[in-house]
XYZ file of C-alpha atoms in Angstrom:
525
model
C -11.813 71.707 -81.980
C -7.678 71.436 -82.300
C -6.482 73.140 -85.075
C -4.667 70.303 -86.355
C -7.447 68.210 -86.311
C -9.601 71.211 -88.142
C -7.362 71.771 -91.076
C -5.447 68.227 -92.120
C -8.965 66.278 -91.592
C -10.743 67.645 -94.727
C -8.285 66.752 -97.337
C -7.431 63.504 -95.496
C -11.115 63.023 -95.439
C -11.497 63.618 -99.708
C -7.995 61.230 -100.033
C -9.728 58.253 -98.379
C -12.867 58.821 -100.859
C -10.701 59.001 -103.678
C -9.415 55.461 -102.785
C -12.603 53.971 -102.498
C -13.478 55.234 -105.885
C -10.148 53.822 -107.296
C -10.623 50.895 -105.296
C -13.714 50.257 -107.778
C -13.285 52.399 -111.086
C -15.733 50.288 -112.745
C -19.552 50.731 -111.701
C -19.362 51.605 -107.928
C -21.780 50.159 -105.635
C -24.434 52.004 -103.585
C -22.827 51.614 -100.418
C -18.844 53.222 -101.663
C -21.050 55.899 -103.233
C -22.913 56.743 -100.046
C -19.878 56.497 -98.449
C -17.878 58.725 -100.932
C -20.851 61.265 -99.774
C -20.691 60.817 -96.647
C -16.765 61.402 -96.131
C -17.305 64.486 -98.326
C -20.126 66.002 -96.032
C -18.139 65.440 -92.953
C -15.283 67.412 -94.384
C -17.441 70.196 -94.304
C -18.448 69.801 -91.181
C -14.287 69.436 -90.114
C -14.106 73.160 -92.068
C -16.041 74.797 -90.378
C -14.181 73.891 -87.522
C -11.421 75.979 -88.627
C -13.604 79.061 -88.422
C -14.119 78.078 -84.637
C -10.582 77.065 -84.408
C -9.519 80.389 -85.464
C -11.803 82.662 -83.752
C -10.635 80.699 -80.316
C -7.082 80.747 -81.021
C -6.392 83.372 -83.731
C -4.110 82.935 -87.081
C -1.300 80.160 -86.493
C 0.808 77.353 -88.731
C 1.359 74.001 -88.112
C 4.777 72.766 -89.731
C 5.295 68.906 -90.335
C 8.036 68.691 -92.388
C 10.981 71.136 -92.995
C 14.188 70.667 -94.364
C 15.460 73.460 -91.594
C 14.258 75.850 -88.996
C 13.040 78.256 -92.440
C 12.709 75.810 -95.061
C 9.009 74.430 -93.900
C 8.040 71.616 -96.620
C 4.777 70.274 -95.715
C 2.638 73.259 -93.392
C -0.846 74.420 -93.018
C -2.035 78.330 -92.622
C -4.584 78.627 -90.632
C -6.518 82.241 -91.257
C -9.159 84.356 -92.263
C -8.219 83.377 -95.501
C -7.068 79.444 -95.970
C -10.256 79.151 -93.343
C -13.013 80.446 -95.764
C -11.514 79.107 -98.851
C -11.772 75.761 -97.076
C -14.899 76.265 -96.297
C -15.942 77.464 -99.646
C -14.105 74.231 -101.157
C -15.257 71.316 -99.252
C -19.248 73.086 -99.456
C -19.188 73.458 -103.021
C -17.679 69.912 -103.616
C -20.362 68.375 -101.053
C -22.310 69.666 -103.527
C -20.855 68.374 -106.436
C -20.032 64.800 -105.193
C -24.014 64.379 -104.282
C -24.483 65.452 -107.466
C -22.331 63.279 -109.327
C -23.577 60.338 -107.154
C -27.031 60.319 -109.268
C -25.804 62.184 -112.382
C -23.598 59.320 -113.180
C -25.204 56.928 -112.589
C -24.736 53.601 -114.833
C -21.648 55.507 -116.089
C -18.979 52.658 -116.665
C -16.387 54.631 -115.411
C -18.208 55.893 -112.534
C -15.975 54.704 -109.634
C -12.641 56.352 -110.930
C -14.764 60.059 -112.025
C -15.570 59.894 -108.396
C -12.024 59.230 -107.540
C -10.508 61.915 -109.750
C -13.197 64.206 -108.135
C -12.613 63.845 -104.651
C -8.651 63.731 -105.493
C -8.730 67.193 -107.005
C -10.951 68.842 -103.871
C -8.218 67.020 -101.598
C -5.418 68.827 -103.695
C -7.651 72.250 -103.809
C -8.023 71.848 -99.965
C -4.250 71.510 -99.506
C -3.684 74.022 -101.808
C -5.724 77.285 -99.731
C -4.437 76.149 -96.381
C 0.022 75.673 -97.905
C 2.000 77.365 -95.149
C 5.357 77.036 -97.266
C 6.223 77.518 -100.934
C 6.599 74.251 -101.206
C 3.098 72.489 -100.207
C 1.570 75.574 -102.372
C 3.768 74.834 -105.568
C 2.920 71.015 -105.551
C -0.914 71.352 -104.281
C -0.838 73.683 -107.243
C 0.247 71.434 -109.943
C -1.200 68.548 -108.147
C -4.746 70.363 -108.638
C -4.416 70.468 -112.799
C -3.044 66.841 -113.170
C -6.716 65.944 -111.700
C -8.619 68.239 -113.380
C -6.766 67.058 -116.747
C -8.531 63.294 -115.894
C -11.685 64.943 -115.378
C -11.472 66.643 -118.739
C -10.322 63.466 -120.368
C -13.385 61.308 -118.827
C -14.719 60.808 -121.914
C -11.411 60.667 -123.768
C -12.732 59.351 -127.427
C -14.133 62.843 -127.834
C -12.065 64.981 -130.079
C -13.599 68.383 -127.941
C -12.397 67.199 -125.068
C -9.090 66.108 -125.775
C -8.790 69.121 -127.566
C -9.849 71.429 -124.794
C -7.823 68.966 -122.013
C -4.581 69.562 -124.634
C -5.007 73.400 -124.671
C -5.573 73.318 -120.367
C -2.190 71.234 -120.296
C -0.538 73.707 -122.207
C -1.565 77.170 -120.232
C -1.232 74.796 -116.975
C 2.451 74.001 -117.175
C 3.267 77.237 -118.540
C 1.811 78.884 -114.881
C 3.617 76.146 -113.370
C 6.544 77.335 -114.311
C 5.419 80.741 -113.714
C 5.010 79.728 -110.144
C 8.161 78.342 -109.703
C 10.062 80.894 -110.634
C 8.289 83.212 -108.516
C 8.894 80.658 -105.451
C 12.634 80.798 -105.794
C 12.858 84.156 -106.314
C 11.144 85.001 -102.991
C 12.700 82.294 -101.191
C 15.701 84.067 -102.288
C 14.530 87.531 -101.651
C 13.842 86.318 -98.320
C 15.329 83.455 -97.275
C 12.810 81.185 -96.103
C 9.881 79.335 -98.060
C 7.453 79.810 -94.925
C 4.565 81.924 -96.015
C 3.858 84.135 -93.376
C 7.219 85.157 -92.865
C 7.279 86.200 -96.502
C 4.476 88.397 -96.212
C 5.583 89.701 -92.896
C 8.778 90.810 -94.491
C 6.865 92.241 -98.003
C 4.470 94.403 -95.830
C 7.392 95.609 -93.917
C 8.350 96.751 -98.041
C 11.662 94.180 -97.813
C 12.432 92.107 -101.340
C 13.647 94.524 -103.428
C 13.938 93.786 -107.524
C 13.359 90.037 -106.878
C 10.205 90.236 -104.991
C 9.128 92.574 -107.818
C 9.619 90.275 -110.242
C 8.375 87.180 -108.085
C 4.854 89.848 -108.118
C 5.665 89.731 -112.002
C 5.744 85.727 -112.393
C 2.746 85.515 -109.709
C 0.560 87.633 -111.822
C 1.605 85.592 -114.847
C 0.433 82.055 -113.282
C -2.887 83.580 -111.869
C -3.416 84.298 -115.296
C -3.187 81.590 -116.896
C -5.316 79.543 -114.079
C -7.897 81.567 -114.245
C -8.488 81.583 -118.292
C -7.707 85.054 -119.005
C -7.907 86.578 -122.518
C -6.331 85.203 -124.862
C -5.867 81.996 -123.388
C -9.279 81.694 -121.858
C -10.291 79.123 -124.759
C -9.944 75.478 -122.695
C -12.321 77.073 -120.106
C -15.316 77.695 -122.672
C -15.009 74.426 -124.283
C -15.296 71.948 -121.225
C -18.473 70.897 -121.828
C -17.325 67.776 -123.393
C -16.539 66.815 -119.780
C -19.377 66.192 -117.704
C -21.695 68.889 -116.227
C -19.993 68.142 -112.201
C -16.772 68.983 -114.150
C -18.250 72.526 -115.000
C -19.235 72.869 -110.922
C -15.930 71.918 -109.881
C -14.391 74.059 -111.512
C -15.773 76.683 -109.091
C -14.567 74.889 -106.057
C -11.122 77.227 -105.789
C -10.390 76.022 -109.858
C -10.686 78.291 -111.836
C -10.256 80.925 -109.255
C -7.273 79.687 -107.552
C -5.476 82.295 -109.747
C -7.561 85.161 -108.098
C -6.895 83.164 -104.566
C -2.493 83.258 -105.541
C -2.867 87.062 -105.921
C -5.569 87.584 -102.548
C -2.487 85.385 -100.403
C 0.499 87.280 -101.816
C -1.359 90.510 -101.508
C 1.498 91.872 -99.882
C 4.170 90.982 -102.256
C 2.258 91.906 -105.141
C 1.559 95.510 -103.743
C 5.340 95.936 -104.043
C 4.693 96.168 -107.714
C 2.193 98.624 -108.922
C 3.251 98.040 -112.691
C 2.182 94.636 -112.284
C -1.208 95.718 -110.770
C -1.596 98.040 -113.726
C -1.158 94.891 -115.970
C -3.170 92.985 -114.222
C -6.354 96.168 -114.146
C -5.830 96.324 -118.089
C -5.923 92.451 -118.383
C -8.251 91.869 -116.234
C -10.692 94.390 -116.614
C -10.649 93.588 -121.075
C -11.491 89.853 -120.051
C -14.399 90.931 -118.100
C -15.348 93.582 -120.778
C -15.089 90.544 -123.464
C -16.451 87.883 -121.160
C -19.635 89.592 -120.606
C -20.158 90.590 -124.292
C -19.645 87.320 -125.961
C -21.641 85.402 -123.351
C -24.726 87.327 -124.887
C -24.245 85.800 -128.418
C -24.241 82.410 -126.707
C -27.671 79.986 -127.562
C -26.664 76.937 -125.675
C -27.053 77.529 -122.010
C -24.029 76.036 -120.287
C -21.537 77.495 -123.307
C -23.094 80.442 -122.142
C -22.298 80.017 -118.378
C -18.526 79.191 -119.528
C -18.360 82.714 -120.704
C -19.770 84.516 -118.080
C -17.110 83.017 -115.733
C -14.630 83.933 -118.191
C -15.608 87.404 -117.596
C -15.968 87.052 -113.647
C -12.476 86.002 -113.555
C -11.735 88.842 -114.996
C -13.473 91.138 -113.289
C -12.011 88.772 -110.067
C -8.528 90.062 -112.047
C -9.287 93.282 -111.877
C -10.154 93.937 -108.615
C -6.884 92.147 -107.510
C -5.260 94.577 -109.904
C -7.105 97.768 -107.798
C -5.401 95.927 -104.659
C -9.286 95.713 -103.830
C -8.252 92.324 -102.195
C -10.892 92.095 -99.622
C -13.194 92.505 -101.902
C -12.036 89.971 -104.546
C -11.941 87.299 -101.955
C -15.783 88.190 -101.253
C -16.139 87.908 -105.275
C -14.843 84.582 -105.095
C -16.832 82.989 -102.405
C -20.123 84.367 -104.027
C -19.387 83.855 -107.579
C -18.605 80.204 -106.937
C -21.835 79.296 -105.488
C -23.882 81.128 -107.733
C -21.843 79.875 -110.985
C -21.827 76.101 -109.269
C -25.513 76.121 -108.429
C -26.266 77.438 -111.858
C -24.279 74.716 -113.872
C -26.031 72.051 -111.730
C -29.346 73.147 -112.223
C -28.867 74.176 -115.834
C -30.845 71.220 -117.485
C -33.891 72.138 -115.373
C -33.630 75.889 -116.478
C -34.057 75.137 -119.992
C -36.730 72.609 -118.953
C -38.447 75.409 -117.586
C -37.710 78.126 -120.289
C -39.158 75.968 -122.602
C -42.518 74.886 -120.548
C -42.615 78.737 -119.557
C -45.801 80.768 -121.478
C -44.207 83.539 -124.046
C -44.705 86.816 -122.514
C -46.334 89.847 -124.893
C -43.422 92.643 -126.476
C -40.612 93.465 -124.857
C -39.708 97.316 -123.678
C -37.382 98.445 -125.779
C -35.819 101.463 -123.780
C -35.342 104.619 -126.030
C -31.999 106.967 -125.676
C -33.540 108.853 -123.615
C -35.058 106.290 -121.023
C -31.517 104.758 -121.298
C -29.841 108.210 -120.201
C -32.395 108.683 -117.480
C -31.921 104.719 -116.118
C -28.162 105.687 -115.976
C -28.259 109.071 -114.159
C -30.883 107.290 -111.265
C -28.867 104.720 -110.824
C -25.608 106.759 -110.625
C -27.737 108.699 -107.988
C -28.784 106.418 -105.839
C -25.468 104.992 -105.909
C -24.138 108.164 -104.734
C -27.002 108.683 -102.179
C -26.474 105.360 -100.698
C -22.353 105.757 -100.364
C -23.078 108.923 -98.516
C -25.304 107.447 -96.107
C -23.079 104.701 -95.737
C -20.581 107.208 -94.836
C -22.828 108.328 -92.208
C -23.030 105.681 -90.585
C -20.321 104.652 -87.537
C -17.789 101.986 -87.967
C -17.914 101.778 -91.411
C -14.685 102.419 -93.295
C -13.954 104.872 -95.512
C -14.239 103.887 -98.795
C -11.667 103.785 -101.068
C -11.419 105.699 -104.240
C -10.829 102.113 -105.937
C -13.881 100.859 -104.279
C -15.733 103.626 -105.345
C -14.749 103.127 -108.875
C -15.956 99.615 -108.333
C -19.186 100.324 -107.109
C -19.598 102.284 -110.235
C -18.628 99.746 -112.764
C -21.075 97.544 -110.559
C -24.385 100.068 -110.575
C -24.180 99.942 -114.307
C -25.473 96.449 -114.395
C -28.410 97.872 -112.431
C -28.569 100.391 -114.942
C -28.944 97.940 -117.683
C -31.897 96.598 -116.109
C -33.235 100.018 -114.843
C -33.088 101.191 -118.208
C -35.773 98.534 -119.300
C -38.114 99.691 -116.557
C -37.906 103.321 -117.271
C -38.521 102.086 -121.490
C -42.005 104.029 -123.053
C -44.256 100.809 -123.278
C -42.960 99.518 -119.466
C -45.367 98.579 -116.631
C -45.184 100.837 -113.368
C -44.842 97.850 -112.113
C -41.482 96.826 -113.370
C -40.138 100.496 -113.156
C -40.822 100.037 -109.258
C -39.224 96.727 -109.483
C -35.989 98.220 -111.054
C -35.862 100.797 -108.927
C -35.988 98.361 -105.769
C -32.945 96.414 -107.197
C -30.764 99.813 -107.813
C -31.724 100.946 -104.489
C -30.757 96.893 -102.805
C -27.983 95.987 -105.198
C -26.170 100.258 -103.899
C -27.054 98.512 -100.218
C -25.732 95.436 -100.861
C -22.578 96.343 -102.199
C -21.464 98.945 -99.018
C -23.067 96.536 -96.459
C -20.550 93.743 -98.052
C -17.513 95.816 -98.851
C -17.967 96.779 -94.881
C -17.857 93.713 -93.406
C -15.285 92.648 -96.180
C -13.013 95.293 -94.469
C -13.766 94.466 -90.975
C -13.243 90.628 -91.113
C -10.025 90.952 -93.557
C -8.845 93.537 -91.107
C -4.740 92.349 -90.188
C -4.981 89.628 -92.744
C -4.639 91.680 -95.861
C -3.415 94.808 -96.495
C -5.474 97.857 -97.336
C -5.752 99.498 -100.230
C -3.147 102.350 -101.273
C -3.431 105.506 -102.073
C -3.621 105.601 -106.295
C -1.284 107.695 -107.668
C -1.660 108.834 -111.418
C -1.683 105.181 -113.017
C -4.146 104.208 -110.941
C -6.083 107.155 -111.048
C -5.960 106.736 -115.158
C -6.693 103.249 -115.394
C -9.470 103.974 -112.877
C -11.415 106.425 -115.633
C -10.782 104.324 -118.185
C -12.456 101.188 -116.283
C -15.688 103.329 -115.747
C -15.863 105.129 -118.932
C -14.899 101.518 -120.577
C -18.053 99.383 -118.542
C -19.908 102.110 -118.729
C -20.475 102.606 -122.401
C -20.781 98.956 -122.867
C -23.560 99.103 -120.594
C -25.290 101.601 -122.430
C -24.071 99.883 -125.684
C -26.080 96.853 -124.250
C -28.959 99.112 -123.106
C -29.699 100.125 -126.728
C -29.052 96.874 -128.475
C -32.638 95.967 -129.032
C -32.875 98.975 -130.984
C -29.829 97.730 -133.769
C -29.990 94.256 -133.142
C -31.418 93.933 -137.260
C -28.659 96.330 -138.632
C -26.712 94.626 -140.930
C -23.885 95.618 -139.119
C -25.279 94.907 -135.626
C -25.780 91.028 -137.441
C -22.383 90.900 -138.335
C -20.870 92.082 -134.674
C -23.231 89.051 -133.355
C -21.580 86.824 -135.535
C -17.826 88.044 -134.243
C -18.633 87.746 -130.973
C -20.382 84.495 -131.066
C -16.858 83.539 -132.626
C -15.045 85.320 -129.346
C -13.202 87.498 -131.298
C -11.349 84.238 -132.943
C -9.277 84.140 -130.094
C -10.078 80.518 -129.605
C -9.048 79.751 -132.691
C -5.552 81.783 -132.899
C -4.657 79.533 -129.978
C -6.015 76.110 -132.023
C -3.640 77.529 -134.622
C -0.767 77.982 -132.465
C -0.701 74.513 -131.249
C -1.559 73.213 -134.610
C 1.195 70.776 -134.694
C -0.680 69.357 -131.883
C -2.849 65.989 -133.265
C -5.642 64.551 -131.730
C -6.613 61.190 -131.305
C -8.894 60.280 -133.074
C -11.373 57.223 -132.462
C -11.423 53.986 -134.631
């Protein structure tokens, strides 16, 4: 398949749907919606002609409009990269757009949601495959514009205009982030064509400006990706409807984690910045995580957990584990779209589902013993990996990260090892610590082998790194005993009242409410 063909059909594909849905905004017949579907599906198809495209003709770019021989305007990347991102993006939004199809159906406004839809996976699309500065900085604010309609669907509710209001805000201030980082390595380098950027960053050329462009980068990823203390938009979109909440997870939310994975090289130029970005990053997770606990309904619940994956997304961008963080992104959005989409029949069957008898309550010491197996067949497993030829070396970031990852696995483990547990789920736990150890070095492997020439690897840490490293384990690692033991002070009063501050995120959410107070909604008559 020509590459040309590969990479400009999808979006062109998800423009042409957006104009039949804008073509009838009201109710939309059966035969635009099938239509709508069947455009989306094919752009899918057209994607994964890019992975043949590239494994037949290898990384290229395909200029069609430049203001000079370095000043590309409109150009599309073609890599390992832009090629799975598009892949990822027109899947999950397949997905979505069937979805939607039935979901709204009898909706008023049907025809223009479906429009807005398939006009933000178009911008997405030309978003992950921008050759220049340019494309990337409009595809980029071209993206939020149609999310904001998608938030504003149902625009006589005061949740949703407030949550649209407080995305607008974070959106144009990582606009401007962006921009500023765009000139300053167009300066720093003299061209606004992508890969020549990079070229010249892994080659350690910028200087102070490219440092600061890795400054203004790590600001707008940021901000995209809701991190703490502006997360609060992202957790209260479910005033918009549930495809809204999938979307998001079709290179969204995560774009910001996709801006630091394509300027890997520019950002390694600044380890300061990574530091930020670990610290950021790895509290949003930490938080995230904790709060999504206290949450009773289900999809508030699933906002909150991605607030925390973006961080942990953050953090591993931070570690300059960028392989790895592109691998978090691909998984993490079909698992978090699939389980937004098929939330209603969870609680369905939650609530059909027969009560099971007590619950193990793990003990200190089952807890310490759940922690030290899992930490050893962690270790057990890396070694063997080691063993094995043509697997890289690991990393001592990745190994860090494999850490912070087996403690989830202790959590669980710990439940299975508790005084009143069944063998039976003891051998279960043990199977998951001994697949989740495989899982993780089989992935980070091939992570490393396909990313191989298209980012960089991971540096050496020097004492920052090595610092912020510790902390990260220790940090995730007492939370996950913290977690582990719960059970046993969830009635102390003060256990109640720690429920009640998370629950309340820490009022972070409302700080920002109170920082735009000047900021009225409208009201409906």
């Amino acid at each position: 398949m020509p590459f040309s063909l590969a990479v400009l059909a999808p979006p062109a594909l998800l423009v042409i749907a957006a104009a039949l849905g804008f073509a009838q905004p009201g109710r939309i017949g059966r035969s635009p919606l099938a239509l709508i579907e069947l455009l989306a599906l094919v752009a899918v198809a057209m994607a994964g002609g890019t992975m043949a495209a590239l494994a037949i003709g290898g990384a290229t770019t395909l200029t069609l409009a430049a203001a000079g021989p370095a000043l590309p305007l409109l150009a599309f990347r073609l890599d390992l990269i832009s090629a799975t991102m598009l892949l990822l993006v027109s899947f999950v939004g397949w997905i979505v757009v069937r979805y939607a199809r039935v979901y709204l159906d009898g909706e008023t406004r049907h025809g223009v949601f479906m429009a807005w839809l398939a006009t933000t996976l178009a911008m997405v699309m030309l978003l992950v495959t921008a050759g220049s500065l340019v494309q990337l900085l409009g595809a980029w604010i071209a993206t939020s514009l149609a999310l904001h309609k998608l938030l504003l669907f149902y625009p006589d509710r005061v949740a949703a205009q407030r949550a649209a209001r407080k995305k607008f805000v974070t959106a144009r201030a990582g606009d401007v982030a962006l921009l500023g980082a765009a000139l300053l390595m167009a300066k720093a380098y003299g061209t606004t064509d992508m890969p020549a950027i990079l070229a010249a960053a892994h080659a350690g050329m910028g200087g102070y400006a490219a440092m600061a462009a890795a400054g203004l980068l790590a600001i707008a990823a940021l901000l995209k990706s809701a991190q703490f203390p502006l997360h609060g938009w992202l957790t209260e979109v479910m005033e918009a409807p549930t495809p809204v909440s999938a979307t998001l997870h079709a290179g969204v939310i995560n774009a910001g984690g996709f801006l630091l994975i394509r300027f890997a090289d520019v950002m390694l130029l600044a380890p300061g910045v990574l530091a930020v970005l670990v610290m950021i990053g790895g509290f949003t997770a930490l938080f995230g995580g904790l709060v999504m606990l206290t949450q009773p309904a289900i999809k508030t619940s699933l906002a909150w957990s991605t607030v925390g994956q973006m961080g942990f997304m953050i953090m591993q961008c931070g570690l300059a584990l960028f392989p790895l963080a592109l691998l978090h992104i691909v998984l993490h959005s079909l698992y978090k779209a699939h389980a937004f989409l098929a939330s209603g029949g969870a609680v369905e069957q939650i609530a059909a589902a027969r009560r099971p008898g007590p619950v193990a309550i793990p003990r200190p010491a089952a807890v310490g013993r759940a922690f030290v197996a899992a930490l050893a067949i962690y270790t057990l497993m890396s070694f063997a990996f080691d063993a094995v030829p043509g697997f890289h070396h690991k990393s001592p970031q990745a190994v860090a990260l494999g850490a912070i990852l087996i403690f989830g696995v202790a959590y669980l483990f710990a439940q299975g090892l508790a005084d009143s547990a069944p063998r039976a789920l003891t051998r279960k736990m043990a199977v998951y610590a001994v697949a989740a150890s495989i899982g993780y070095f089989t992935l980070h492997g091939l992570a490393l082998w396909l990313t191989a020439g298209t980012l960089p690897a991971t540096p050496a840490p020097g004492p920052l790194e090595w610092t912020l490293m510790v902390l990260a384990v220790l940090s995730f690692g007492l939370v996950a005993v913290a977690q582990s033991m719960f059970p046993l002070w969830a009635y102390h009063p003060a256990a109640a009242g720690l429920r009640v501050h998370l629950y309340n995120g820490l009022y972070a959410n409302a700080l920002f409410d109170r920082m735009l107070g000047g900021w009225t909604i409208k009201r409906p008559a």
